[in-house]
GROMACS .gro file of C-alpha atoms in nm:
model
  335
    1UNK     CA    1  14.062   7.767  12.462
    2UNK     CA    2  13.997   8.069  12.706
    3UNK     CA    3  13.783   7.958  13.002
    4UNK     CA    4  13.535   8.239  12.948
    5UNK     CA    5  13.191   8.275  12.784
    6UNK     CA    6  13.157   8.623  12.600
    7UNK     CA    7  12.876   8.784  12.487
    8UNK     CA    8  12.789   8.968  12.139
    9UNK     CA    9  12.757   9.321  12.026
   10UNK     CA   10  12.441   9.251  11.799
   11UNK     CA   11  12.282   9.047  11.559
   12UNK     CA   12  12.542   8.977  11.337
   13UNK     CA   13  12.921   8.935  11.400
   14UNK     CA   14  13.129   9.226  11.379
   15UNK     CA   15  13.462   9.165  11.199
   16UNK     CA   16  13.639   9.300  11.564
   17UNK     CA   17  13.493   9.021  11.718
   18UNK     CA   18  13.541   8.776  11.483
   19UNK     CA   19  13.940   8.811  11.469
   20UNK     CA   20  13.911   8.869  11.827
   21UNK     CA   21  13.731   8.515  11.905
   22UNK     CA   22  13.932   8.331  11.649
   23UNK     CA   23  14.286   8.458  11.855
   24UNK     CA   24  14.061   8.394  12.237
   25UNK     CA   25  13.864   8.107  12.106
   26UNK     CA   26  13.664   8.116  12.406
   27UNK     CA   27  13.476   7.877  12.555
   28UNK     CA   28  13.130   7.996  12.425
   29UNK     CA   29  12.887   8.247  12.366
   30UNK     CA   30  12.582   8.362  12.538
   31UNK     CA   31  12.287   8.549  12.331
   32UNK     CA   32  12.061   8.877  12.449
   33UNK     CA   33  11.799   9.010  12.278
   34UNK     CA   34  12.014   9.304  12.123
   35UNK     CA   35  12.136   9.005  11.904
   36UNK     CA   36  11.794   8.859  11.839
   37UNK     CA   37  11.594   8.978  11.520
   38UNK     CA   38  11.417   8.678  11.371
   39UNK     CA   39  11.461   8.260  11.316
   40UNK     CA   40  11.659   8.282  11.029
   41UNK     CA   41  11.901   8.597  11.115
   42UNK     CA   42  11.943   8.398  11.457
   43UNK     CA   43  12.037   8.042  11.287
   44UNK     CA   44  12.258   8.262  11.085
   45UNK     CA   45  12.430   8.351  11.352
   46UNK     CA   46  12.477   8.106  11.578
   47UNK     CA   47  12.551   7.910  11.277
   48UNK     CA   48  12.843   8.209  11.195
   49UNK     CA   49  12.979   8.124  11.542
   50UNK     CA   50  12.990   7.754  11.422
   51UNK     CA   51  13.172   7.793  11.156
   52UNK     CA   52  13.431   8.044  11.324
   53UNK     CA   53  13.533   7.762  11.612
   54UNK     CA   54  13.483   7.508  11.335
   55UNK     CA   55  13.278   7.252  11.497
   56UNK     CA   56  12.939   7.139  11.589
   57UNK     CA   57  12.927   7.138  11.945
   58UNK     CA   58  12.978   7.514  11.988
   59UNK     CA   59  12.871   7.620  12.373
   60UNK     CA   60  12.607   7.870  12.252
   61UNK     CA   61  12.372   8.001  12.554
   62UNK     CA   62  12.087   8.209  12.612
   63UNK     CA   63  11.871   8.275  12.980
   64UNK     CA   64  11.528   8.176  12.867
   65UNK     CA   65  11.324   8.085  13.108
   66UNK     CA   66  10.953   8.235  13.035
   67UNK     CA   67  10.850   8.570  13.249
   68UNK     CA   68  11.071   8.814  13.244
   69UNK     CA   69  11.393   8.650  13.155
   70UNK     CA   70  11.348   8.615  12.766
   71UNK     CA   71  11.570   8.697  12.506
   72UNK     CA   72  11.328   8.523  12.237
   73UNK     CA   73  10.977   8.631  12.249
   74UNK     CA   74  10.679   8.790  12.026
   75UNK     CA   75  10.581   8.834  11.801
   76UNK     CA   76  10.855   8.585  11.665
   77UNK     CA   77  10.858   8.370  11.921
   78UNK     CA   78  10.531   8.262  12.178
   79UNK     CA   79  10.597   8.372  12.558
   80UNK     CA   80  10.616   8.136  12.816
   81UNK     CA   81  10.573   8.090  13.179
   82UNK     CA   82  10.798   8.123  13.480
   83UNK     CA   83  10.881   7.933  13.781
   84UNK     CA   84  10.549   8.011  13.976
   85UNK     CA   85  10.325   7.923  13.749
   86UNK     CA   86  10.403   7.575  13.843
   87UNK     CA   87  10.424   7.646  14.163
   88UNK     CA   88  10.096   7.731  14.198
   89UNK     CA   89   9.978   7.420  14.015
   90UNK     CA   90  10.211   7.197  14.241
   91UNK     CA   91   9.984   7.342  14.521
   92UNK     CA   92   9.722   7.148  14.364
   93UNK     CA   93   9.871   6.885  14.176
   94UNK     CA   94  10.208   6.811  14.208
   95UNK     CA   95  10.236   6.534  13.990
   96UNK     CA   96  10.098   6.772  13.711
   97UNK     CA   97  10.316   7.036  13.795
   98UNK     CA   98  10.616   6.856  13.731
   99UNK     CA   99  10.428   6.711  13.390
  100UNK     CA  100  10.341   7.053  13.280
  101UNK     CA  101  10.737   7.189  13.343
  102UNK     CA  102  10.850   6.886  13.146
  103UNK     CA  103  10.632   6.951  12.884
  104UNK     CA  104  10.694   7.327  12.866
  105UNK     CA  105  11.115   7.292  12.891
  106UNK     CA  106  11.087   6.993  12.559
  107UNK     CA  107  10.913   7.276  12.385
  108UNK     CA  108  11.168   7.554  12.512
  109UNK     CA  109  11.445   7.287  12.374
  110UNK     CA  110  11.268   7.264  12.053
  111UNK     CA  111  11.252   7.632  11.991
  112UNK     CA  112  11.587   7.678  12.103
  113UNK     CA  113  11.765   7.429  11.903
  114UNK     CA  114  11.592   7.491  11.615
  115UNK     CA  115  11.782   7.897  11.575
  116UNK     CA  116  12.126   7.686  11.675
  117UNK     CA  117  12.138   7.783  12.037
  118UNK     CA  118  12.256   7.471  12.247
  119UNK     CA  119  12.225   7.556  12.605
  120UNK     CA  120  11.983   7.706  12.830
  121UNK     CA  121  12.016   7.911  13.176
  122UNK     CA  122  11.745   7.712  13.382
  123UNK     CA  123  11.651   7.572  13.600
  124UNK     CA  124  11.634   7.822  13.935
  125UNK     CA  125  11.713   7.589  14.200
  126UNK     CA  126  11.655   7.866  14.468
  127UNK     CA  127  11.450   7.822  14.733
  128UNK     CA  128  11.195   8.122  14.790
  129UNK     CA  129  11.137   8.296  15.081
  130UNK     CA  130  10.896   8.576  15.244
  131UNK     CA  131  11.178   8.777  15.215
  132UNK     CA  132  11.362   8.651  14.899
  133UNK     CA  133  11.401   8.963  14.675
  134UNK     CA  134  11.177   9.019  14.420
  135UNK     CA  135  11.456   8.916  14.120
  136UNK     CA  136  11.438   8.547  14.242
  137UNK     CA  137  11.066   8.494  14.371
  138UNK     CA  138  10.958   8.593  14.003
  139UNK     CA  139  11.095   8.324  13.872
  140UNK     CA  140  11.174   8.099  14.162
  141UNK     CA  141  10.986   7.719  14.142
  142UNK     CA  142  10.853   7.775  14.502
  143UNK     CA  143  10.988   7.763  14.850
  144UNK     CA  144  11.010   7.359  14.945
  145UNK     CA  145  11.333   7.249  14.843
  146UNK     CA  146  11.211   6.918  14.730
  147UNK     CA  147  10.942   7.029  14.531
  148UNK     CA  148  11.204   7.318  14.336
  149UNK     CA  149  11.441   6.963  14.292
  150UNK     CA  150  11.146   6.815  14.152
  151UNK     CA  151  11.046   7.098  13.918
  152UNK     CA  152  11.390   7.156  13.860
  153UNK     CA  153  11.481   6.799  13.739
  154UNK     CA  154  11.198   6.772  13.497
  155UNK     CA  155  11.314   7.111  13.334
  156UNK     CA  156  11.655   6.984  13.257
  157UNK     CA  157  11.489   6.629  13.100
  158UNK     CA  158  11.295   6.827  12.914
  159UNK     CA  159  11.533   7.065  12.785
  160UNK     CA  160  11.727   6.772  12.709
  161UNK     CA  161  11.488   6.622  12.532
  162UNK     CA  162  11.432   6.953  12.268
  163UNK     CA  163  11.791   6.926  12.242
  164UNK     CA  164  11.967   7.209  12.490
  165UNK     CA  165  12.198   7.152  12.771
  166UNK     CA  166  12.018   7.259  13.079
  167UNK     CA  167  12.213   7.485  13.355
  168UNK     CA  168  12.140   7.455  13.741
  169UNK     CA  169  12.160   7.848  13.882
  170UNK     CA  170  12.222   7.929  14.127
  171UNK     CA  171  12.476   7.796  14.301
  172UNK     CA  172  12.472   7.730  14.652
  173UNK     CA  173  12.146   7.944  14.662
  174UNK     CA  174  12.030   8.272  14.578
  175UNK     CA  175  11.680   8.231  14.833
  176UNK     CA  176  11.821   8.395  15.120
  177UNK     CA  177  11.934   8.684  14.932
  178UNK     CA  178  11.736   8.997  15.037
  179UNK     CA  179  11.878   9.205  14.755
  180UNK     CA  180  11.947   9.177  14.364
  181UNK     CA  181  12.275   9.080  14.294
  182UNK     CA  182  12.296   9.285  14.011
  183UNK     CA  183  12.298   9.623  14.189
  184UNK     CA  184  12.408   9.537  14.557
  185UNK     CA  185  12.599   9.217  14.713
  186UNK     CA  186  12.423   9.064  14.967
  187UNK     CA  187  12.536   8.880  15.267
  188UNK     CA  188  12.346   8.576  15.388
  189UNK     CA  189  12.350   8.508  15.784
  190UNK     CA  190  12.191   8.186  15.863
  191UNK     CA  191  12.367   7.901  16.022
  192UNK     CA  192  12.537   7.616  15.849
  193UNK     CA  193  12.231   7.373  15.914
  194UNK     CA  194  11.969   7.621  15.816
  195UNK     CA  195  12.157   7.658  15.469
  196UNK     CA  196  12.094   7.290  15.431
  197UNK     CA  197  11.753   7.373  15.270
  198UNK     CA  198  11.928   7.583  15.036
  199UNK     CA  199  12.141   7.289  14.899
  200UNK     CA  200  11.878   7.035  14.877
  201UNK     CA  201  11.779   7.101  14.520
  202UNK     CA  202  12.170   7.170  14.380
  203UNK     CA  203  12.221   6.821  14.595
  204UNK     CA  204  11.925   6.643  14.431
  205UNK     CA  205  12.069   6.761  14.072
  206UNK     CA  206  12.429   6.703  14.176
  207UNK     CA  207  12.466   6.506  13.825
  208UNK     CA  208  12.375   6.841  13.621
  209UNK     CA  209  12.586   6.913  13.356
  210UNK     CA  210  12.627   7.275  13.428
  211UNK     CA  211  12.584   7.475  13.696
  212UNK     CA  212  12.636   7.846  13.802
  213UNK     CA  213  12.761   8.041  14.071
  214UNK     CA  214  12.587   8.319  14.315
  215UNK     CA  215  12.774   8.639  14.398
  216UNK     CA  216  12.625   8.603  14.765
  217UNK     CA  217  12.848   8.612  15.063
  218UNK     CA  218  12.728   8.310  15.334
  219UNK     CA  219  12.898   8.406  15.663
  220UNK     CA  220  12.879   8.005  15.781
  221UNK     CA  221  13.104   7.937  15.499
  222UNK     CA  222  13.321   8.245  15.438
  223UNK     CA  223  13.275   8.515  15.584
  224UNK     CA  224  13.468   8.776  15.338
  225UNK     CA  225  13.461   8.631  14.968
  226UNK     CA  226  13.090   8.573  14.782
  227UNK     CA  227  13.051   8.248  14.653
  228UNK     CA  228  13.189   8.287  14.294
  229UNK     CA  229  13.533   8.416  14.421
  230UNK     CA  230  13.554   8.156  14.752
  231UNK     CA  231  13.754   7.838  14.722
  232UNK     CA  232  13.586   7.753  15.000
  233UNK     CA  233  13.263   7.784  14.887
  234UNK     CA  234  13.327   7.644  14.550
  235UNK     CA  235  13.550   7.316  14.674
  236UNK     CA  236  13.406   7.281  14.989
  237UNK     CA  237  13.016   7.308  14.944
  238UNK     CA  238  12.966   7.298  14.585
  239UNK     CA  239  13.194   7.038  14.484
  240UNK     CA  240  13.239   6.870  14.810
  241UNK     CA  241  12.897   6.899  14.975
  242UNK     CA  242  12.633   6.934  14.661
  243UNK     CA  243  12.896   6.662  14.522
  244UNK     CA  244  12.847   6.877  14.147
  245UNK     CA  245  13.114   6.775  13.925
  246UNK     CA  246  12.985   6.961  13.606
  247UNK     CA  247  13.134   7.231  13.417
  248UNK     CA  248  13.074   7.538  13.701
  249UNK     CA  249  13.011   7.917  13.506
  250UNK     CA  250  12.968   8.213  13.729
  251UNK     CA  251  12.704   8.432  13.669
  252UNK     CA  252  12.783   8.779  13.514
  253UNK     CA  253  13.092   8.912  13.671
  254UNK     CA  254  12.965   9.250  13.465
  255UNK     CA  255  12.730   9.249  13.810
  256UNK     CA  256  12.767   9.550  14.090
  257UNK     CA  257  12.825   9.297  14.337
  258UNK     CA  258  13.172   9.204  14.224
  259UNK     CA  259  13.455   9.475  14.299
  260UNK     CA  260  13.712   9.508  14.066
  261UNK     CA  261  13.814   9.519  13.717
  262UNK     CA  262  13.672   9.266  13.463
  263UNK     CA  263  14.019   9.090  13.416
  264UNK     CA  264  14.023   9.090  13.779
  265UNK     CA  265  13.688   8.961  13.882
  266UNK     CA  266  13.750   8.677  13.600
  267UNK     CA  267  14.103   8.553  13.708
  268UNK     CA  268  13.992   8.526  14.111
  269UNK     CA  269  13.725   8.307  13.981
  270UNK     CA  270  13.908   8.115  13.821
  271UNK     CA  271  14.177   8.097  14.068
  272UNK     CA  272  13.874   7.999  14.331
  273UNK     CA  273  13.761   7.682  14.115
  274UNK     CA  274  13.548   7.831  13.869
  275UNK     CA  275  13.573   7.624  13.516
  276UNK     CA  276  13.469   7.929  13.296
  277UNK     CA  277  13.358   8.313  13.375
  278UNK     CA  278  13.069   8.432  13.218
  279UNK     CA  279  13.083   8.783  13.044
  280UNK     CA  280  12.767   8.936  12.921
  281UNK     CA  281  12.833   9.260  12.755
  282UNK     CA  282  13.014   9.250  12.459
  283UNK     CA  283  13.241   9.504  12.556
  284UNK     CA  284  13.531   9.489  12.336
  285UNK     CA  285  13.798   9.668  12.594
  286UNK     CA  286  13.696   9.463  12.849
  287UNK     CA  287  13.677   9.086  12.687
  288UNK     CA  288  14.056   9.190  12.578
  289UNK     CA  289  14.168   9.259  12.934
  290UNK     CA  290  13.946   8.947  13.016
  291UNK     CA  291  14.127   8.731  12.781
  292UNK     CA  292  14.460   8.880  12.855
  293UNK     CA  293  14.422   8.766  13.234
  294UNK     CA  294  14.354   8.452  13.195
  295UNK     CA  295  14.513   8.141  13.089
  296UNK     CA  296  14.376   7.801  12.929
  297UNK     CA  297  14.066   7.622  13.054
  298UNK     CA  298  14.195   7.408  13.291
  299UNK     CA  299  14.188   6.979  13.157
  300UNK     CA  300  13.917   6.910  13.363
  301UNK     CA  301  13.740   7.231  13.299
  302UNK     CA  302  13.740   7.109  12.945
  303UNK     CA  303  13.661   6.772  12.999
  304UNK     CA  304  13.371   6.948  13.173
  305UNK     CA  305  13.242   7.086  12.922
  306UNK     CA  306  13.300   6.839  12.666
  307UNK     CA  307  13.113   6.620  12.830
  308UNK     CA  308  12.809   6.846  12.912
  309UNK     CA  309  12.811   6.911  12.541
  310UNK     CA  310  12.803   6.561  12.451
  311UNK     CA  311  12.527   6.522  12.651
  312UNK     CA  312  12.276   6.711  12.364
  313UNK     CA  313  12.110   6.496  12.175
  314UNK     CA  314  11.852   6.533  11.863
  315UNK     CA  315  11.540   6.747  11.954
  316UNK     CA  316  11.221   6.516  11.975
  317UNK     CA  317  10.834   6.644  12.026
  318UNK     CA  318  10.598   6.794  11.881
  319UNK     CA  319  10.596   7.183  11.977
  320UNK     CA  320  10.233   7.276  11.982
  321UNK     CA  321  10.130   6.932  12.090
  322UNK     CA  322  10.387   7.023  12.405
  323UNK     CA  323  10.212   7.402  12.428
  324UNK     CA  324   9.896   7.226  12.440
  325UNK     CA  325   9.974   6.958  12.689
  326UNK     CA  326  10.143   7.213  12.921
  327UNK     CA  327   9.866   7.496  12.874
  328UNK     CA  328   9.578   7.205  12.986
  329UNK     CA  329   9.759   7.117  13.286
  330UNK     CA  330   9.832   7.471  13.407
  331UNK     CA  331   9.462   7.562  13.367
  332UNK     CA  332   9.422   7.301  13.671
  333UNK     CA  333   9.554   7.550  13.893
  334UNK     CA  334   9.270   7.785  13.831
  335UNK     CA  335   8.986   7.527  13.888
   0.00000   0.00000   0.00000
């Protein structure tokens, strides 16, 4: 098994990628909405992908979080809400809050499992700030780190209970960043103590089963590398530090803050601790170079994983009763 997570051309596999997966056999998938049509051309394929690796337990993600980052929406699928919506409930009502994104990820876990898919890109654990670029504050959980670790921890219960393996992004913090990582690479100043607020929430979660990196460059902790390429950052802060011992992804290396050639970018982060590289596009030149550059998920990469996948269990709630409960208690915020 290849410790990389490719993405697919469209909505059905291509017979390209489906001798090229069954020579990688990477470690999973992740969906977009170029390969999203309807329920039943989406169960088809996720269950195609199934039945290619052979097993159950398939890795097979998708970044839904409600707002702007979803891949599954109308008129097939109802839209949800992002981070500050229950922000500005917690204002409020905190206990509420936390009820309401409980509520909302069980139904997102429902919805998800139902088409196949198995594991979901949320929570944010990044702390917003006044100056936090736009990219994070829209979908950010707010900007006390205690109340994003207790947003954040009823997201991944409740994805857990629909049935979806919940992944904590991202990793050590994307707050401070002052520009979007997928155009620019930003470079985070503050001191070594101030960064402790950033940490809080990945601290809090420590026992997630996946997490993901941030292509963000902290200057207290290395001065030259961005997080998803630094050993330092990676042993030092996220597995040292945070104390996370789940299966660690980085986000897109397709992003323009990454120099270098995709087999490049992938092999430095795996040679800087990363379990598995994440790969969006679905380029076919560049998963082969991809592939070609890197080795075998490491054995406690895989145990990593294994074990985050055993963690899914079978989907329980009722969807609309879960719409309804969460739409009630986000209506508090406008009384």
């Amino acid at each position: 098994m290849k410790p990389v997570i490719f993405g697919l051309s469209g909505p059905v596999l291509t017979a390209d990628e489906r001798a090229f997966f069954a020579e990688a056999r990477p470690a999973g998938y992740i969906l977009f909405k170029r390969n999203v049509v309807d329920r039943a051309q989406l169960r088809a394929l996720t269950d195609a992908l199934r039945d290619l690796e052979a097993r159950d337990d398939v890795a097979i993600l998708v970044d839904q979080e409600g707002g702007r980052v979803a891949r599954l929406g109308p008129p097939e699928w109802p839209s949800f809400p992002a981070g500050p919506a229950f922000d500005a409930l917690y204002e409020r009502a905190p206990i509420s809050a936390i009820e309401a994104a409980r509520a909302n990820a069980t139904a997102l876990g429902l919805m998800l499992a139902e088409v196949g898919i198995t594991v979901d890109c949320l929570p944010l654990l990044d702390v917003a700030r006044p100056e936090t670029t736009e990219a994070i504050t829209s979908r950010a959980y707010g900007h006390e780190p205690m109340r994003v670790a207790a947003m954040g921890r009823a997201t991944l219960e409740g994805l857990a209970a629909g049935g979806v393996v919940g992944v904590v992004k991202h990793m050590p913090g994307h707050g401070r960043a002052i520009v979007d990582t997928h155009h620019h690479l930003p470079t985070v100043t503050a001191t070594d103590a101030e960064l402790e607020d950033d940490i809080a929430p990945f601290r809090a979660l420590a026992g997630a089963p996946m997490g993901m990196t941030s292509h963000i460059v902290f200057e207290a902790w290395d001065r030259d590398l961005p997080a998803t390429l630094s050993p330092t950052v990676i042993e030092q802060v996220i597995r040292g530090r945070i104390g996370f011992d789940g299966l660690l992804m980085t986000d897109d290396i397709d992003m323009k803050a990454l120099s270098g050639t995709p087999g490049e970018k992938a092999a430095a982060s795996i040679a800087a601790g990363c379990d598995v590289v994440l790969d969006c596009w679905a380029r076919m030149d560049e998963m082969v170079e991809i592939a070609g550059r890197l080795g075998d998920i490491t054995p406690i990469g895989r145990a990593r994983l294994d074990r985050a996948m055993a963690s899914v269990a079978a989907p329980e709630g009722d969807f609309a009763a879960l719409i309804e409960k969460r739409d009630a208690l986000l209506a508090l915020a406008a009384v």
